[in-house]
Every structure is written in C-alpha cells, then in structure tokens.
PDB file of C-alpha atoms in Angstrom:
ATOM      1  CA  MET A  78     -55.801 -28.103 132.349  1.00  0.00           C
ATOM      2  CA  THR A  79     -59.131 -29.652 131.614  1.00  0.00           C
ATOM      3  CA  GLY A  80     -60.634 -32.817 132.947  1.00  0.00           C
ATOM      4  CA  THR A  81     -62.361 -33.810 136.149  1.00  0.00           C
ATOM      5  CA  PRO A  82     -63.604 -31.096 138.511  1.00  0.00           C
ATOM      6  CA  HIS A  83     -61.209 -30.082 141.247  1.00  0.00           C
ATOM      7  CA  GLY A  84     -60.671 -27.372 143.838  1.00  0.00           C
ATOM      8  CA  LEU A  85     -58.350 -24.407 143.791  1.00  0.00           C
ATOM      9  CA  SER A  86     -55.884 -26.200 146.076  1.00  0.00           C
ATOM     10  CA  ASP A  87     -55.290 -28.976 143.515  1.00  0.00           C
ATOM     11  CA  HIS A  88     -53.176 -26.757 141.266  1.00  0.00           C
ATOM     12  CA  LEU A  89     -51.486 -24.437 143.750  1.00  0.00           C
ATOM     13  CA  PRO A  90     -48.018 -24.956 142.174  1.00  0.00           C
ATOM     14  CA  GLU A  91     -49.369 -23.754 138.828  1.00  0.00           C
ATOM     15  CA  TYR A  92     -51.015 -20.731 140.433  1.00  0.00           C
ATOM     16  CA  ALA A  93     -47.814 -19.951 142.325  1.00  0.00           C
ATOM     17  CA  ALA A  94     -45.902 -20.164 139.029  1.00  0.00           C
ATOM     18  CA  GLU A  95     -48.274 -17.629 137.465  1.00  0.00           C
ATOM     19  CA  ALA A  96     -47.891 -15.282 140.429  1.00  0.00           C
ATOM     20  CA  PHE A  97     -44.120 -15.580 140.373  1.00  0.00           C
ATOM     21  CA  GLY A  98     -43.901 -15.068 136.612  1.00  0.00           C
ATOM     22  CA  LEU A  99     -45.993 -11.903 136.559  1.00  0.00           C
ATOM     23  CA  GLY A 100     -44.294 -10.633 139.715  1.00  0.00           C
ATOM     24  CA  LEU A 101     -40.946 -11.051 137.987  1.00  0.00           C
ATOM     25  CA  PHE A 102     -42.282  -9.263 134.916  1.00  0.00           C
ATOM     26  CA  MET A 103     -43.441  -6.285 136.977  1.00  0.00           C
ATOM     27  CA  LEU A 104     -40.192  -6.151 138.951  1.00  0.00           C
ATOM     28  CA  SER A 105     -38.267  -6.218 135.687  1.00  0.00           C
ATOM     29  CA  ALA A 106     -40.457  -3.487 134.175  1.00  0.00           C
ATOM     30  CA  CYS A 107     -39.932  -1.239 137.196  1.00  0.00           C
ATOM     31  CA  GLY A 108     -36.185  -1.836 137.332  1.00  0.00           C
ATOM     32  CA  PHE A 109     -35.537  -1.274 133.649  1.00  0.00           C
ATOM     33  CA  ALA A 110     -37.774   1.816 133.611  1.00  0.00           C
ATOM     34  CA  VAL A 111     -35.671   3.326 136.401  1.00  0.00           C
ATOM     35  CA  LEU A 112     -32.480   2.389 134.538  1.00  0.00           C
ATOM     36  CA  PHE A 113     -33.516   3.766 131.158  1.00  0.00           C
ATOM     37  CA  PHE A 114     -35.662   6.781 132.107  1.00  0.00           C
ATOM     38  CA  HIS A 115     -34.914   8.113 135.590  1.00  0.00           C
ATOM     39  CA  PRO A 116     -33.052  11.461 135.420  1.00  0.00           C
ATOM     40  CA  ALA A 117     -30.474  10.264 137.956  1.00  0.00           C
ATOM     41  CA  SER A 118     -29.606   7.201 135.893  1.00  0.00           C
ATOM     42  CA  PRO A 119     -26.480   7.484 133.719  1.00  0.00           C
ATOM     43  CA  VAL A 120     -28.302   5.898 130.783  1.00  0.00           C
ATOM     44  CA  PRO A 121     -30.394   8.948 129.709  1.00  0.00           C
ATOM     45  CA  VAL A 122     -27.212  11.014 129.719  1.00  0.00           C
ATOM     46  CA  ALA A 123     -25.275   8.459 127.671  1.00  0.00           C
ATOM     47  CA  LEU A 124     -28.243   7.722 125.398  1.00  0.00           C
ATOM     48  CA  PRO A 125     -30.338  10.897 125.021  1.00  0.00           C
ATOM     49  CA  SER A 126     -32.478   9.388 122.241  1.00  0.00           C
ATOM     50  CA  LEU A 127     -35.875   8.479 123.704  1.00  0.00           C
ATOM     51  CA  MET A 128     -36.534   6.094 120.827  1.00  0.00           C
ATOM     52  CA  LEU A 129     -33.299   4.224 121.467  1.00  0.00           C
ATOM     53  CA  ARG A 130     -34.028   3.906 125.173  1.00  0.00           C
ATOM     54  CA  SER A 131     -37.593   2.804 124.410  1.00  0.00           C
ATOM     55  CA  SER A 132     -36.155   0.172 122.077  1.00  0.00           C
ATOM     56  CA  LEU A 133     -33.841  -1.060 124.825  1.00  0.00           C
ATOM     57  CA  MET A 134     -36.773  -1.148 127.248  1.00  0.00           C
ATOM     58  CA  GLY A 135     -38.744  -3.158 124.711  1.00  0.00           C
ATOM     59  CA  LEU A 136     -35.863  -5.553 124.229  1.00  0.00           C
ATOM     60  CA  ALA A 137     -35.457  -6.000 127.992  1.00  0.00           C
ATOM     61  CA  MET A 138     -39.141  -6.731 128.517  1.00  0.00           C
ATOM     62  CA  GLY A 139     -39.341  -8.970 125.473  1.00  0.00           C
ATOM     63  CA  LEU A 140     -36.464 -11.006 126.904  1.00  0.00           C
ATOM     64  CA  THR A 141     -38.200 -11.079 130.287  1.00  0.00           C
ATOM     65  CA  CYS A 142     -41.263 -12.521 128.559  1.00  0.00           C
ATOM     66  CA  VAL A 143     -39.158 -15.155 126.794  1.00  0.00           C
ATOM     67  CA  LEU A 144     -37.439 -16.043 130.076  1.00  0.00           C
ATOM     68  CA  ASN A 145     -40.806 -16.511 131.759  1.00  0.00           C
ATOM     69  CA  VAL A 146     -42.217 -18.667 128.973  1.00  0.00           C
ATOM     70  CA  TYR A 147     -39.256 -21.075 128.799  1.00  0.00           C
ATOM     71  CA  SER A 148     -38.456 -21.120 132.522  1.00  0.00           C
ATOM     72  CA  PRO A 149     -39.403 -24.042 134.784  1.00  0.00           C
ATOM     73  CA  TRP A 150     -42.239 -21.981 136.287  1.00  0.00           C
ATOM     74  CA  GLY A 151     -43.476 -20.898 132.874  1.00  0.00           C
ATOM     75  CA  ARG A 152     -43.492 -24.482 131.643  1.00  0.00           C
ATOM     76  CA  ARG A 153     -45.309 -25.500 134.818  1.00  0.00           C
ATOM     77  CA  SER A 154     -48.258 -23.155 134.347  1.00  0.00           C
ATOM     78  CA  GLY A 155     -48.184 -22.484 130.611  1.00  0.00           C
ATOM     79  CA  ALA A 156     -47.080 -18.888 131.258  1.00  0.00           C
ATOM     80  CA  HIS A 157     -50.371 -17.116 130.695  1.00  0.00           C
ATOM     81  CA  LEU A 158     -49.245 -14.202 132.909  1.00  0.00           C
ATOM     82  CA  ASN A 159     -52.290 -12.241 131.797  1.00  0.00           C
ATOM     83  CA  PRO A 160     -55.972 -12.531 132.796  1.00  0.00           C
ATOM     84  CA  SER A 161     -56.948 -11.840 129.183  1.00  0.00           C
ATOM     85  CA  PHE A 162     -54.988 -14.864 128.006  1.00  0.00           C
ATOM     86  CA  THR A 163     -56.465 -17.029 130.738  1.00  0.00           C
ATOM     87  CA  LEU A 164     -60.007 -15.948 129.866  1.00  0.00           C
ATOM     88  CA  ALA A 165     -59.365 -16.624 126.171  1.00  0.00           C
ATOM     89  CA  PHE A 166     -58.054 -20.121 126.925  1.00  0.00           C
ATOM     90  CA  TYR A 167     -61.017 -20.720 129.230  1.00  0.00           C
ATOM     91  CA  ARG A 168     -63.389 -19.692 126.444  1.00  0.00           C
ATOM     92  CA  LEU A 169     -61.617 -22.126 124.109  1.00  0.00           C
ATOM     93  CA  GLY A 170     -62.007 -24.951 126.632  1.00  0.00           C
ATOM     94  CA  LYS A 171     -58.280 -25.213 127.327  1.00  0.00           C
ATOM     95  CA  VAL A 172     -58.604 -24.214 130.993  1.00  0.00           C
ATOM     96  CA  SER A 173     -61.245 -25.226 133.530  1.00  0.00           C
ATOM     97  CA  ARG A 174     -63.326 -22.604 135.297  1.00  0.00           C
ATOM     98  CA  THR A 175     -61.650 -23.323 138.616  1.00  0.00           C
ATOM     99  CA  ASP A 176     -58.187 -22.961 137.118  1.00  0.00           C
ATOM    100  CA  ALA A 177     -59.186 -19.764 135.329  1.00  0.00           C
ATOM    101  CA  VAL A 178     -60.196 -18.277 138.682  1.00  0.00           C
ATOM    102  CA  GLY A 179     -57.004 -19.543 140.330  1.00  0.00           C
ATOM    103  CA  TYR A 180     -54.786 -18.238 137.550  1.00  0.00           C
ATOM    104  CA  ILE A 181     -56.389 -14.790 137.504  1.00  0.00           C
ATOM    105  CA  LEU A 182     -56.226 -14.394 141.283  1.00  0.00           C
ATOM    106  CA  ALA A 183     -52.585 -15.476 141.218  1.00  0.00           C
ATOM    107  CA  GLN A 184     -51.759 -13.048 138.413  1.00  0.00           C
ATOM    108  CA  PHE A 185     -53.164 -10.102 140.360  1.00  0.00           C
ATOM    109  CA  VAL A 186     -51.354 -11.197 143.522  1.00  0.00           C
ATOM    110  CA  GLY A 187     -48.103 -11.586 141.583  1.00  0.00           C
ATOM    111  CA  ALA A 188     -48.415  -8.190 139.892  1.00  0.00           C
ATOM    112  CA  LEU A 189     -49.055  -6.489 143.239  1.00  0.00           C
ATOM    113  CA  ALA A 190     -46.228  -8.350 144.948  1.00  0.00           C
ATOM    114  CA  GLY A 191     -43.743  -7.660 142.147  1.00  0.00           C
ATOM    115  CA  THR A 192     -44.550  -3.957 142.127  1.00  0.00           C
ATOM    116  CA  GLY A 193     -44.473  -3.819 145.921  1.00  0.00           C
ATOM    117  CA  PHE A 194     -41.034  -5.403 145.970  1.00  0.00           C
ATOM    118  CA  ALA A 195     -39.888  -2.911 143.318  1.00  0.00           C
ATOM    119  CA  VAL A 196     -41.083  -0.054 145.541  1.00  0.00           C
ATOM    120  CA  LEU A 197     -38.951  -1.424 148.382  1.00  0.00           C
ATOM    121  CA  LEU A 198     -35.931  -1.725 146.078  1.00  0.00           C
ATOM    122  CA  PHE A 199     -36.187   1.532 144.141  1.00  0.00           C
ATOM    123  CA  HIS A 200     -37.954   3.782 146.666  1.00  0.00           C
ATOM    124  CA  THR A 201     -38.604   7.293 145.343  1.00  0.00           C
ATOM    125  CA  TRP A 202     -36.947   6.568 141.992  1.00  0.00           C
ATOM    126  CA  LEU A 203     -40.034   4.627 140.977  1.00  0.00           C
ATOM    127  CA  ALA A 204     -42.291   7.543 141.897  1.00  0.00           C
ATOM    128  CA  ASP A 205     -40.402  10.037 139.751  1.00  0.00           C
ATOM    129  CA  PRO A 206     -42.657  11.393 136.953  1.00  0.00           C
ATOM    130  CA  ALA A 207     -40.219  10.024 134.363  1.00  0.00           C
ATOM    131  CA  VAL A 208     -40.922   6.493 135.652  1.00  0.00           C
ATOM    132  CA  ASN A 209     -44.331   6.884 137.354  1.00  0.00           C
ATOM    133  CA  TYR A 210     -44.441   3.286 138.632  1.00  0.00           C
ATOM    134  CA  VAL A 211     -44.517   2.155 134.959  1.00  0.00           C
ATOM    135  CA  ALA A 212     -48.210   3.045 135.001  1.00  0.00           C
ATOM    136  CA  THR A 213     -50.064   2.495 131.761  1.00  0.00           C
ATOM    137  CA  VAL A 214     -51.829   5.781 131.049  1.00  0.00           C
ATOM    138  CA  PRO A 215     -53.265   7.222 127.816  1.00  0.00           C
ATOM    139  CA  GLY A 216     -50.873   9.258 125.716  1.00  0.00           C
ATOM    140  CA  PRO A 217     -51.458  12.710 124.198  1.00  0.00           C
ATOM    141  CA  TRP A 218     -54.020  11.327 121.730  1.00  0.00           C
ATOM    142  CA  GLY A 219     -56.487  10.586 124.541  1.00  0.00           C
ATOM    143  CA  LEU A 220     -58.455   7.714 126.007  1.00  0.00           C
ATOM    144  CA  ALA A 221     -60.218   6.644 122.815  1.00  0.00           C
ATOM    145  CA  ALA A 222     -56.930   6.232 120.949  1.00  0.00           C
ATOM    146  CA  ALA A 223     -55.456   4.330 123.899  1.00  0.00           C
ATOM    147  CA  PHE A 224     -58.482   2.019 124.021  1.00  0.00           C
ATOM    148  CA  LEU A 225     -58.314   1.257 120.301  1.00  0.00           C
ATOM    149  CA  ALA A 226     -54.549   0.743 120.430  1.00  0.00           C
ATOM    150  CA  GLU A 227     -54.820  -1.661 123.376  1.00  0.00           C
ATOM    151  CA  LEU A 228     -57.603  -3.525 121.611  1.00  0.00           C
ATOM    152  CA  ALA A 229     -55.536  -3.842 118.439  1.00  0.00           C
ATOM    153  CA  ILE A 230     -52.283  -4.984 120.030  1.00  0.00           C
ATOM    154  CA  SER A 231     -54.045  -7.434 122.350  1.00  0.00           C
ATOM    155  CA  PHE A 232     -56.037  -8.870 119.447  1.00  0.00           C
ATOM    156  CA  PHE A 233     -52.975  -9.262 117.256  1.00  0.00           C
ATOM    157  CA  LEU A 234     -50.908 -10.854 120.032  1.00  0.00           C
ATOM    158  CA  MET A 235     -53.654 -13.391 120.754  1.00  0.00           C
ATOM    159  CA  VAL A 236     -54.068 -14.172 117.048  1.00  0.00           C
ATOM    160  CA  VAL A 237     -50.324 -14.729 116.671  1.00  0.00           C
ATOM    161  CA  VAL A 238     -50.077 -16.917 119.781  1.00  0.00           C
ATOM    162  CA  LEU A 239     -53.039 -19.094 118.775  1.00  0.00           C
ATOM    163  CA  SER A 240     -51.801 -19.343 115.182  1.00  0.00           C
ATOM    164  CA  VAL A 241     -48.300 -20.381 116.251  1.00  0.00           C
ATOM    165  CA  LEU A 242     -49.605 -22.856 118.839  1.00  0.00           C
ATOM    166  CA  SER A 243     -51.748 -24.525 116.185  1.00  0.00           C
ATOM    167  CA  ARG A 244     -48.694 -25.342 114.049  1.00  0.00           C
ATOM    168  CA  PRO A 245     -46.596 -28.172 115.540  1.00  0.00           C
ATOM    169  CA  ARG A 246     -43.353 -26.975 113.950  1.00  0.00           C
ATOM    170  CA  LEU A 247     -43.793 -23.430 115.226  1.00  0.00           C
ATOM    171  CA  ALA A 248     -45.373 -24.161 118.605  1.00  0.00           C
ATOM    172  CA  PRO A 249     -42.032 -24.484 120.444  1.00  0.00           C
ATOM    173  CA  PHE A 250     -41.214 -20.916 119.382  1.00  0.00           C
ATOM    174  CA  THR A 251     -44.414 -19.350 120.746  1.00  0.00           C
ATOM    175  CA  GLY A 252     -42.479 -17.559 123.495  1.00  0.00           C
ATOM    176  CA  LEU A 253     -40.132 -15.992 120.940  1.00  0.00           C
ATOM    177  CA  PHE A 254     -43.054 -14.691 118.889  1.00  0.00           C
ATOM    178  CA  ALA A 255     -44.725 -13.246 121.993  1.00  0.00           C
ATOM    179  CA  GLY A 256     -41.491 -11.698 123.256  1.00  0.00           C
ATOM    180  CA  THR A 257     -40.789 -10.109 119.876  1.00  0.00           C
ATOM    181  CA  LEU A 258     -44.248  -8.558 119.734  1.00  0.00           C
ATOM    182  CA  ILE A 259     -43.937  -7.198 123.271  1.00  0.00           C
ATOM    183  CA  ALA A 260     -40.582  -5.644 122.378  1.00  0.00           C
ATOM    184  CA  LEU A 261     -42.078  -4.003 119.282  1.00  0.00           C
ATOM    185  CA  TYR A 262     -45.163  -2.811 121.130  1.00  0.00           C
ATOM    186  CA  ILE A 263     -43.134  -1.178 123.894  1.00  0.00           C
ATOM    187  CA  THR A 264     -40.924   0.512 121.330  1.00  0.00           C
ATOM    188  CA  PHE A 265     -43.626   1.852 119.029  1.00  0.00           C
ATOM    189  CA  GLU A 266     -47.071   1.639 120.691  1.00  0.00           C
ATOM    190  CA  ASN A 267     -46.127   2.713 124.213  1.00  0.00           C
ATOM    191  CA  PRO A 268     -46.628   6.471 123.572  1.00  0.00           C
ATOM    192  CA  VAL A 269     -50.286   5.847 122.648  1.00  0.00           C
ATOM    193  CA  SER A 270     -51.506   3.849 125.659  1.00  0.00           C
ATOM    194  CA  GLY A 271     -48.548   2.914 127.843  1.00  0.00           C
ATOM    195  CA  MET A 272     -48.594  -0.585 126.305  1.00  0.00           C
ATOM    196  CA  SER A 273     -50.361  -2.600 128.977  1.00  0.00           C
ATOM    197  CA  MET A 274     -52.402  -5.418 127.362  1.00  0.00           C
ATOM    198  CA  ASN A 275     -52.724  -6.817 130.883  1.00  0.00           C
ATOM    199  CA  PRO A 276     -55.519  -6.040 133.367  1.00  0.00           C
ATOM    200  CA  ALA A 277     -53.315  -7.290 136.207  1.00  0.00           C
ATOM    201  CA  ARG A 278     -50.775  -4.561 135.421  1.00  0.00           C
TER     202      ARG A 278
END
C-alpha cells in the first residue's frame, strides 16, 4: 500500500481486517490452549504426552495462520497480523507510514479484543496456571535464552516469508510456509520463550 499520501480513514477496511485476523488468532490460541492443557479438559487425560499435545496445539495454530492468510480478510490486508511484519514491510517501502501506524494500532486492538472475548467465553479456565491466558513468558532457561530464541525464530520466519514472496512460483504458498513454521515453533520452541514473535500478543 504505497502511493499518494492519505489519512488513516482511507484504509479502514484493511485495518479492520488486521484487527479481526489477529483477534481470531488470539481467540483460537486461548481456546485450543484450554482444550489441550486445562486439567478439566478430557484431552490431557486421553493424551498425557505433553509433546503430543504441544504438536496438536502447533498444528491448530498453524492452520489458524493459514486460514487468516487465505481468508477474504487476510487477502484484503495482506495478513501481516504482527507489528514486526508491518514495520519490516514499512522499512522495505511496501507500506506507507500512515498505513503502518493504522495496521499496528489495529493489531493491538484486535489482540486485546480477541483475548477479551476469550475471557468471556472461557472464564476461569483461561486463568488456570496450566493455560495462563496463553501468556508468552520465559522458560526455565531464563530471559536471555528467551530473547535469543525469539530473535532467531522471528528472523528466520521473516527471511522465509521474504524469500518465498520474491519467487513468483512460490509466492502463492507463503501462507503455508508461515503456518508450517508457526506449527513447528509452537511444538519445539515454546518451552524456551512461550513462542510469541508478536509484540501485539
């Protein structure tokens, strides 16, 4: 979205799409975390393996990412769904300054709204220590390890997305690449940092 200068109101549908997409992502994260990890859920009893449940959580969130990217709202806005992505595209000249501000504000609003709606739906289940509002907190290796892990996974995701987008034959599959990486990160990196990659989270 480059071109002539414009105001925030000129691209409200795109901003609304970003808010809705990240809100849906947060609602999905909260719901699946309750399903796979809350002690009262039948899933931990049926599937006691934490790795297996983490893999299922990763798969669910990877599919949520893919849904967002290829949905009408994702196609409308480009499905950044992450202030870091928006800032990177702004730096590359792909997004105007005004749109970068609009996207980032919308992403924070969407994340808050999605989590707020999840609180209304799941009540105290979401607050249980096993779910903890899907907060992204450092693991047992500490803050430094979490910082480095977040830096590495964010860097690699951005490199993959930009590399795929630059190849016309692969560009249509960008959402699949991103969704696959998110699924893998949640499965394997989550214990280190909580797997956030997203300031709006």
